[in-house]
PDB file of C-alpha atoms in Angstrom:
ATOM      1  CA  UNK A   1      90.634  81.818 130.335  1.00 43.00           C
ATOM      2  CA  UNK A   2      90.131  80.059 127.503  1.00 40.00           C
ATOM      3  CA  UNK A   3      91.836  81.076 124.280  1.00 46.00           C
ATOM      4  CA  UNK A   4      91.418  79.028 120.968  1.00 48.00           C
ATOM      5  CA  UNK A   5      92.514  79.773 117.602  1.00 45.00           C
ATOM      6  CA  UNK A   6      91.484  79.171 114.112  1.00 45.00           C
ATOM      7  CA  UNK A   7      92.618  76.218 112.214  1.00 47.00           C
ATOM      8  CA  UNK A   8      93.856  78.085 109.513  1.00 44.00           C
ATOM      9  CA  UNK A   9      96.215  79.560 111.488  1.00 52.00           C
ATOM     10  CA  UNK A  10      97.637  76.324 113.565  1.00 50.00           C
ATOM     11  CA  UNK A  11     100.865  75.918 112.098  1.00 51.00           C
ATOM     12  CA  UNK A  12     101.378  79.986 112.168  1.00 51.00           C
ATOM     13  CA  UNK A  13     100.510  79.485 116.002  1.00 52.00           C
ATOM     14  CA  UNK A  14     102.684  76.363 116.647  1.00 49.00           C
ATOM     15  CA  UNK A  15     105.535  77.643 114.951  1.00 49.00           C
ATOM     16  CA  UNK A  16     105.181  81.101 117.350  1.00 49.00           C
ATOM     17  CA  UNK A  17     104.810  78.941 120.707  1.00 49.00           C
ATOM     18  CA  UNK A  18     107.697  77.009 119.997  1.00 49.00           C
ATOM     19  CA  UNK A  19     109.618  80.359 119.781  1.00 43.00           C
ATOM     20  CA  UNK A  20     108.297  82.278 122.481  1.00 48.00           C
ATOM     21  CA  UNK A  21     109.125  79.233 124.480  1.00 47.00           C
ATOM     22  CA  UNK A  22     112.532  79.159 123.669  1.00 43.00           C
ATOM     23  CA  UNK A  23     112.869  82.455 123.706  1.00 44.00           C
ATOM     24  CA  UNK A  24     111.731  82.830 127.195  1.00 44.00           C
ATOM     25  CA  UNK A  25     114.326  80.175 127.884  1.00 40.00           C
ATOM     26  CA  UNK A  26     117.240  82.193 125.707  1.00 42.00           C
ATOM     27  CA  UNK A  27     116.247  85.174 125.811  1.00 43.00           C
ATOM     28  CA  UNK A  28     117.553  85.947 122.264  1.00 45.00           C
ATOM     29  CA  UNK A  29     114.679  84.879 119.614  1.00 52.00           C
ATOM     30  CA  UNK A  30     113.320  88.873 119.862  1.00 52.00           C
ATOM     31  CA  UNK A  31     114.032  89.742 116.611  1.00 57.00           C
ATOM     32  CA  UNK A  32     112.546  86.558 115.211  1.00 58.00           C
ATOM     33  CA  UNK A  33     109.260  87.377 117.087  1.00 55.00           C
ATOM     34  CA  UNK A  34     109.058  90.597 115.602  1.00 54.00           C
ATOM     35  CA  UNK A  35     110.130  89.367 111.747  1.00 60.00           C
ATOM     36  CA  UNK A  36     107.142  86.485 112.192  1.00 56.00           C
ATOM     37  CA  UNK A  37     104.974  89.314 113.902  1.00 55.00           C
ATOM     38  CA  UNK A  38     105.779  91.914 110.314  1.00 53.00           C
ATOM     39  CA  UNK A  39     104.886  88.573 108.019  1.00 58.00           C
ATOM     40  CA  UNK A  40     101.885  87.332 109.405  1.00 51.00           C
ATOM     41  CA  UNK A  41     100.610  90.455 110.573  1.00 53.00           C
ATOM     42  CA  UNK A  42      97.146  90.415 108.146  1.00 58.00           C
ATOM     43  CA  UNK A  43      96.491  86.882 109.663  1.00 71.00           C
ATOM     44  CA  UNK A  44      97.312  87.618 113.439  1.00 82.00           C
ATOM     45  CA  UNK A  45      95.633  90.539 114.757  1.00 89.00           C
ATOM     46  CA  UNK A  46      97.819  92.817 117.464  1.00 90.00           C
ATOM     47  CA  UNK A  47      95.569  90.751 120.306  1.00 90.00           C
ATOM     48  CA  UNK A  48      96.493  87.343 119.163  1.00 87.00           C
ATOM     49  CA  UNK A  49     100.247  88.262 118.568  1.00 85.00           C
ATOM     50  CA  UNK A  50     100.294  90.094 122.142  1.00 89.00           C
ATOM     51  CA  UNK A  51      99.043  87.113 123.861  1.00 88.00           C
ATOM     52  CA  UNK A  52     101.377  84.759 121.858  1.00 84.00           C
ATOM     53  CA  UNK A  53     104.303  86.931 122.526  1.00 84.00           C
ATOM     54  CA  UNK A  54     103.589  88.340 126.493  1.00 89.00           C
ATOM     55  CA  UNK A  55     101.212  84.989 128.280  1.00 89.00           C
ATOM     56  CA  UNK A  56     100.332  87.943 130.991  1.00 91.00           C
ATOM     57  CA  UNK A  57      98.565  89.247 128.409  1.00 91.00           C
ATOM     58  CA  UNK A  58      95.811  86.227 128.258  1.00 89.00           C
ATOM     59  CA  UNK A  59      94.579  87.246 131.657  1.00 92.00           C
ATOM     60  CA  UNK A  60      90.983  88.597 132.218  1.00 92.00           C
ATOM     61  CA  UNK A  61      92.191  91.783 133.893  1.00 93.00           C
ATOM     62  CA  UNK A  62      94.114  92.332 130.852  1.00 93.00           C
ATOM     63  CA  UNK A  63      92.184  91.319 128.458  1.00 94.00           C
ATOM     64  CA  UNK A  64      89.121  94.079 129.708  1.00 94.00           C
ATOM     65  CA  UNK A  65      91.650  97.005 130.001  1.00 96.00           C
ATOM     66  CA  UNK A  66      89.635  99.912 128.457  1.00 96.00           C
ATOM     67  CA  UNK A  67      93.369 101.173 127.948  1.00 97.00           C
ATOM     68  CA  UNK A  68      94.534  98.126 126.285  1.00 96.00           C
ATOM     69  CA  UNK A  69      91.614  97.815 124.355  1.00 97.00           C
ATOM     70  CA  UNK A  70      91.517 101.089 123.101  1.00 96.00           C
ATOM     71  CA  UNK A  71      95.163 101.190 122.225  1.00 96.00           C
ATOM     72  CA  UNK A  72      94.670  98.307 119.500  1.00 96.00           C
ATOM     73  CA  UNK A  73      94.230  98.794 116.127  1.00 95.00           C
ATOM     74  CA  UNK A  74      90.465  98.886 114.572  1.00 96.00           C
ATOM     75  CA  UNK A  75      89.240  95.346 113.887  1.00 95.00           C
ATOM     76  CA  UNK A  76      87.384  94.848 110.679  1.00 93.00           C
ATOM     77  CA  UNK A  77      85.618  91.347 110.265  1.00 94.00           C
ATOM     78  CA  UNK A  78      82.636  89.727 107.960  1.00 95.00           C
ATOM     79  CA  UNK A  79      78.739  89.332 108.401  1.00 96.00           C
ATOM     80  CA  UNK A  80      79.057  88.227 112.068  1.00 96.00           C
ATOM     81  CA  UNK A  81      81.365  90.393 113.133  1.00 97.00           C
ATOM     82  CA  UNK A  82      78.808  93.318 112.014  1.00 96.00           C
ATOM     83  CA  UNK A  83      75.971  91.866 113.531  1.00 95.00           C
ATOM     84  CA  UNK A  84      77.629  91.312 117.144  1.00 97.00           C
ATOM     85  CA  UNK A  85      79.573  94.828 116.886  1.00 97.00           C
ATOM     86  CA  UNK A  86      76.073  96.374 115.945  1.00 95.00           C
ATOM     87  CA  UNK A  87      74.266  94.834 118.713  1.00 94.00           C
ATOM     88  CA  UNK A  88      77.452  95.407 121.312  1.00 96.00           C
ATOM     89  CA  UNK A  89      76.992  99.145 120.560  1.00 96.00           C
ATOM     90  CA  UNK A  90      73.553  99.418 119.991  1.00 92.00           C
ATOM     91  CA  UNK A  91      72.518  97.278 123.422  1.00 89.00           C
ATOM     92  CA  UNK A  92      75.854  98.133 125.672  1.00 92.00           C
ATOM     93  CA  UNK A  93      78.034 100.839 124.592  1.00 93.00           C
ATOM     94  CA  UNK A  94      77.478 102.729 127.970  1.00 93.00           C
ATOM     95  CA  UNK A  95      78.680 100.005 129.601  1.00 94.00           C
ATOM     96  CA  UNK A  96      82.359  99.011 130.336  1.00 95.00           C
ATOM     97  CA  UNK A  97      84.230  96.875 128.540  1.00 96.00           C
ATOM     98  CA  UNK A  98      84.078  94.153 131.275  1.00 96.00           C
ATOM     99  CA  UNK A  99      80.071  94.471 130.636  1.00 96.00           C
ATOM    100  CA  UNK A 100      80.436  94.310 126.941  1.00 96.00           C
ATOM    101  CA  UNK A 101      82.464  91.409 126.878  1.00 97.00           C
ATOM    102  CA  UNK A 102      79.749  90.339 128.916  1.00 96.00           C
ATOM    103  CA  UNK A 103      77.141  91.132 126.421  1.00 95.00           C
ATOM    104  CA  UNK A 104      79.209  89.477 123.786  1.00 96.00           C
ATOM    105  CA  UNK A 105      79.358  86.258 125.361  1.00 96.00           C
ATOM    106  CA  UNK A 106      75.749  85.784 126.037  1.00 95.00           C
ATOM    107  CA  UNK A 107      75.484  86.643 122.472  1.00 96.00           C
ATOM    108  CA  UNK A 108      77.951  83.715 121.411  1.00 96.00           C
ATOM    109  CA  UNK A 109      76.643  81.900 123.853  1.00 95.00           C
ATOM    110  CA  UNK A 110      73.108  81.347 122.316  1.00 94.00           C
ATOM    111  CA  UNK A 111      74.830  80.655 118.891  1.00 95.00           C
ATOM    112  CA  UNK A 112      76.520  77.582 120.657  1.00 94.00           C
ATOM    113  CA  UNK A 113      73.001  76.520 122.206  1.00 93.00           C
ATOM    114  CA  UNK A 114      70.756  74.171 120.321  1.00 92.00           C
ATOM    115  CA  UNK A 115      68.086  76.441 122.044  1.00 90.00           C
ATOM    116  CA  UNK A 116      68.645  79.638 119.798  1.00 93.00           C
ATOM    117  CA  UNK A 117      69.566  80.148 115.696  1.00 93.00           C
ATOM    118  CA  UNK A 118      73.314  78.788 115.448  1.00 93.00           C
ATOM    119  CA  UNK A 119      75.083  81.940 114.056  1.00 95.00           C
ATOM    120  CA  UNK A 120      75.577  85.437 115.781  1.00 95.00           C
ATOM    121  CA  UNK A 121      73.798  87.293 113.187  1.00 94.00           C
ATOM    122  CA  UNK A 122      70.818  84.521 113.462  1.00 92.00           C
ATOM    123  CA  UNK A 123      70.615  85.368 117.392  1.00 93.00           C
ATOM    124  CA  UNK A 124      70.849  88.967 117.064  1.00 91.00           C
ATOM    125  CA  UNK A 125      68.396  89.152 114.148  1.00 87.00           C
ATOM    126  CA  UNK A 126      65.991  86.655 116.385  1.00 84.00           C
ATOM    127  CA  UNK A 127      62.093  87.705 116.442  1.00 67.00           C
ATOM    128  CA  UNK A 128      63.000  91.100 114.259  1.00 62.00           C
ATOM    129  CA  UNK A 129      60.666  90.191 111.807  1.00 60.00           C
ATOM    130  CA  UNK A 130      57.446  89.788 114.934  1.00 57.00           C
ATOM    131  CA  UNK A 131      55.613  93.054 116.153  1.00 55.00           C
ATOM    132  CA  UNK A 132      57.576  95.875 117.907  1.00 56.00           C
ATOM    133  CA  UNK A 133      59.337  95.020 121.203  1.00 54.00           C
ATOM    134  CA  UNK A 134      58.825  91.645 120.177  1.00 64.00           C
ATOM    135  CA  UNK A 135      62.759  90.771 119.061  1.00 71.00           C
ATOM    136  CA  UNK A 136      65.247  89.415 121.665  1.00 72.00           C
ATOM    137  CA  UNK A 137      67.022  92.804 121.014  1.00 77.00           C
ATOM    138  CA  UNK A 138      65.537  95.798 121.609  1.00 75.00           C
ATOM    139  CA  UNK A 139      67.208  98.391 118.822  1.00 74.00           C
ATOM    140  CA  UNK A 140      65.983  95.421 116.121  1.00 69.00           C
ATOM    141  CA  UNK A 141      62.200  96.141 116.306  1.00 74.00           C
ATOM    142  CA  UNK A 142      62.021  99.618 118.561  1.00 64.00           C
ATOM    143  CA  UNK A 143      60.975 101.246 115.435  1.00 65.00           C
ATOM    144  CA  UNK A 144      63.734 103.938 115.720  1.00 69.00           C
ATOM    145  CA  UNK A 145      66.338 104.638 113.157  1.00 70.00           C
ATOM    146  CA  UNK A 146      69.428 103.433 114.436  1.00 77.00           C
ATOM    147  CA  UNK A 147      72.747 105.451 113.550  1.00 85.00           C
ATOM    148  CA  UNK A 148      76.362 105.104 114.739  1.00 91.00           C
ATOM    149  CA  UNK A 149      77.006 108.465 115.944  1.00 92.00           C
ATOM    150  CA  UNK A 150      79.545 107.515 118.754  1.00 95.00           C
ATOM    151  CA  UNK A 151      82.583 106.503 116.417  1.00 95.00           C
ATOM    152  CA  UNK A 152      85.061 105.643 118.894  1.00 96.00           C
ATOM    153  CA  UNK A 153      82.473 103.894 120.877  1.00 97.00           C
ATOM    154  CA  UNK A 154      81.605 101.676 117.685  1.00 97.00           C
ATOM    155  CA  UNK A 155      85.290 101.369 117.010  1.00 97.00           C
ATOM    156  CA  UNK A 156      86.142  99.820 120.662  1.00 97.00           C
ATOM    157  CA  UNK A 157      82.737  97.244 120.105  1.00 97.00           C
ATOM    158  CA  UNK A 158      84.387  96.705 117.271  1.00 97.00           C
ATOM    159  CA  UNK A 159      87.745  94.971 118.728  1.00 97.00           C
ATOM    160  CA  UNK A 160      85.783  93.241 121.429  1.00 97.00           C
ATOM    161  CA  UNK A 161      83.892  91.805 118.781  1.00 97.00           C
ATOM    162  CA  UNK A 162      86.571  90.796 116.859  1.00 96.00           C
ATOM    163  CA  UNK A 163      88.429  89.173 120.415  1.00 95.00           C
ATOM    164  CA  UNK A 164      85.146  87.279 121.084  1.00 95.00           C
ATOM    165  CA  UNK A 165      84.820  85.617 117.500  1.00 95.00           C
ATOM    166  CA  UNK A 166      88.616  84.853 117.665  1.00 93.00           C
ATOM    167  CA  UNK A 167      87.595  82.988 120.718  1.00 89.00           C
ATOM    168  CA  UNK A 168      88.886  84.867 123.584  1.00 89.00           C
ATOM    169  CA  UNK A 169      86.517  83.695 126.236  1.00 78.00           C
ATOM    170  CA  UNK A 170      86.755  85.362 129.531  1.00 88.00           C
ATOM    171  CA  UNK A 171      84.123  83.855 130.709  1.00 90.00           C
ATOM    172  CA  UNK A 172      82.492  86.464 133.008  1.00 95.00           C
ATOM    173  CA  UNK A 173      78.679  85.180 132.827  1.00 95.00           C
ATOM    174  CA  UNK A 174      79.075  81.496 134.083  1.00 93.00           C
ATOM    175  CA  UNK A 175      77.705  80.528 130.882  1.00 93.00           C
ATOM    176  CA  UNK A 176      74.982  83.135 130.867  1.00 95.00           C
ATOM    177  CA  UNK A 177      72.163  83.012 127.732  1.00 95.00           C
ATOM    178  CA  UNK A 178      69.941  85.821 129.059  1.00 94.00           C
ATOM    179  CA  UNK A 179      70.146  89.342 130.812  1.00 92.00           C
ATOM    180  CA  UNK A 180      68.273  92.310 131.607  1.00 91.00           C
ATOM    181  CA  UNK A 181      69.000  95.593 132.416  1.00 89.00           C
ATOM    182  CA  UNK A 182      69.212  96.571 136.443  1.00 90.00           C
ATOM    183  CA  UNK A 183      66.718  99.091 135.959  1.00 90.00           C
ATOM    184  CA  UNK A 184      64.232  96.456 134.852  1.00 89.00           C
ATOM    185  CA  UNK A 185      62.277  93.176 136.457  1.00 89.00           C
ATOM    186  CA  UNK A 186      61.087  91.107 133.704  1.00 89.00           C
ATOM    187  CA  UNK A 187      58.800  88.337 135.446  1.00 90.00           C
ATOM    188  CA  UNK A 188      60.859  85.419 132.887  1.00 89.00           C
ATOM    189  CA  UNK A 189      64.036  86.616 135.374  1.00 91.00           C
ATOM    190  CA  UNK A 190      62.277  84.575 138.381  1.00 90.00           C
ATOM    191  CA  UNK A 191      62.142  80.977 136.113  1.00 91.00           C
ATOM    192  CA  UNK A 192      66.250  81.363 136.046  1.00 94.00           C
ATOM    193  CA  UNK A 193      69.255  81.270 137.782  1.00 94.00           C
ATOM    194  CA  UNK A 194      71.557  84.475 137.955  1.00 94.00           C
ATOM    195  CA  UNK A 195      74.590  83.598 137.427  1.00 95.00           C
ATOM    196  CA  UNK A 196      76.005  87.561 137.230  1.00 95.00           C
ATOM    197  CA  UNK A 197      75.593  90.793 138.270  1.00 95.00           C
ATOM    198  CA  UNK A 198      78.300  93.117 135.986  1.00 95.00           C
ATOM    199  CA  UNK A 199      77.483  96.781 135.333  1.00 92.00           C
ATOM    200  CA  UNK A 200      73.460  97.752 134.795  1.00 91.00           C
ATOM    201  CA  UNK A 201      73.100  94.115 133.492  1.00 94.00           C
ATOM    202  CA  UNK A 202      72.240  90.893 135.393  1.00 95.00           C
ATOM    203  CA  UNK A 203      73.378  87.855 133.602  1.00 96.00           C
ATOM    204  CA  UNK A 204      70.970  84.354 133.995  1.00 96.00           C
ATOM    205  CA  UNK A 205      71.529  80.641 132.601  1.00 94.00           C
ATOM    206  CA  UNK A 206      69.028  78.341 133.090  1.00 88.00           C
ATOM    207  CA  UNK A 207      68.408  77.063 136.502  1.00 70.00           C
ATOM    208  CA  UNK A 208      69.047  73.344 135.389  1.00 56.00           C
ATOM    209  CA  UNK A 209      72.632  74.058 133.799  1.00 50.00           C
ATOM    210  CA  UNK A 210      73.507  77.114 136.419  1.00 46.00           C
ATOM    211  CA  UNK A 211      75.999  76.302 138.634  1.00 46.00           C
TER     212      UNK A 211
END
């Protein structure tokens, strides 16, 4: 796994590695964890501070614990963070949260391709503005009314989104910029390698870049 942070919050992060460390060595910096945990907790959300604290906590099986996930606070970002928790619930709330983190990083992915618009909310909102069906995501240009009915199921896209903007890449898709739902053989599938198969989604890169 890959896990990254901010550089606003480097010298927050150094500062908590160096004690964990030692702790782990002494055994007797708890109480220090938990007094930097109470200060910086409106920087640090629980996930960061969990992985910081407990480095079993930075693996994938972990990381897409429905249990785990759902036990976290509710995550509350900006602009991006809307558009990828919309589109997580919108395109992939049935699906696990393994599959949604999968979702998530195709999204993400595309934002870090030249290929596609370089922000989350400029991939999700691609081809909304062409005929119906027309969009890259469905729910922008079916012509329905979309609602969030499902609170607890917009609350848990919600945290995944926030994980994947904070950079916690699991990297379940090989690098994957497209999928398609099982149920569905869309003839652009054949031009591209699969690189996944996780839940009712298959997960493709292109064939020159798949491994």
């Amino acid at each position: 796994m890959i896990f990254k942070y901010y550089k606003k919050i480097i010298p927050i992060v150094v500062t908590l590695i160096s004690i964990s460390c030692f702790s782990l060595a002494n055994g007797n910096n708890l109480n220090r964890l938990i007094e930097i945990q109470k200060k910086h907790h409106e920087s640090l959300p629980v996930f960061v501070m969990d992985m910081l604290v407990d480095p079993s906590m930075r693996r994938v099986e972990k990381i897409v614990d429905q249990n785990y996930i759902d036990g976290l606070p509710d995550f509350k970002g900006g602009k991006q963070w809307k558009c990828l928790t919309d589109a997580l619930y919108f395109e992939a709330r049935g699906e696990s949260v393994m599959g949604q983190f999968a979702v998530a990083e195709v999204i993400v992915n595309r934002a870090s391709s030249s290929r596609f618009p370089d922000t989350v909310c400029g991939v999700v909102n691609q081809g909304s503005n062409k005929s119906r069906y027309k969009c890259q995501f469905t729910y922008m240009c079916d012509g329905l009314l979309e609602s969030i009915n499902d609170k607890s199921s917009y609350s848990r896209a919600g945290k995944i989104a926030g994980m994947v903007l904070w950079d916690v890449n699991v990297n379940l898709t090989n690098g994957a910029l497209y999928y398609h739902a099982k149920s569905v053989n869309p003839s652009w599938a054949k031009k591209l390698a699969k690189t996944e198969t996780i839940g009712d989604h298959k997960f493709y890169s292109d064939k020159l870049t798949a491994n």
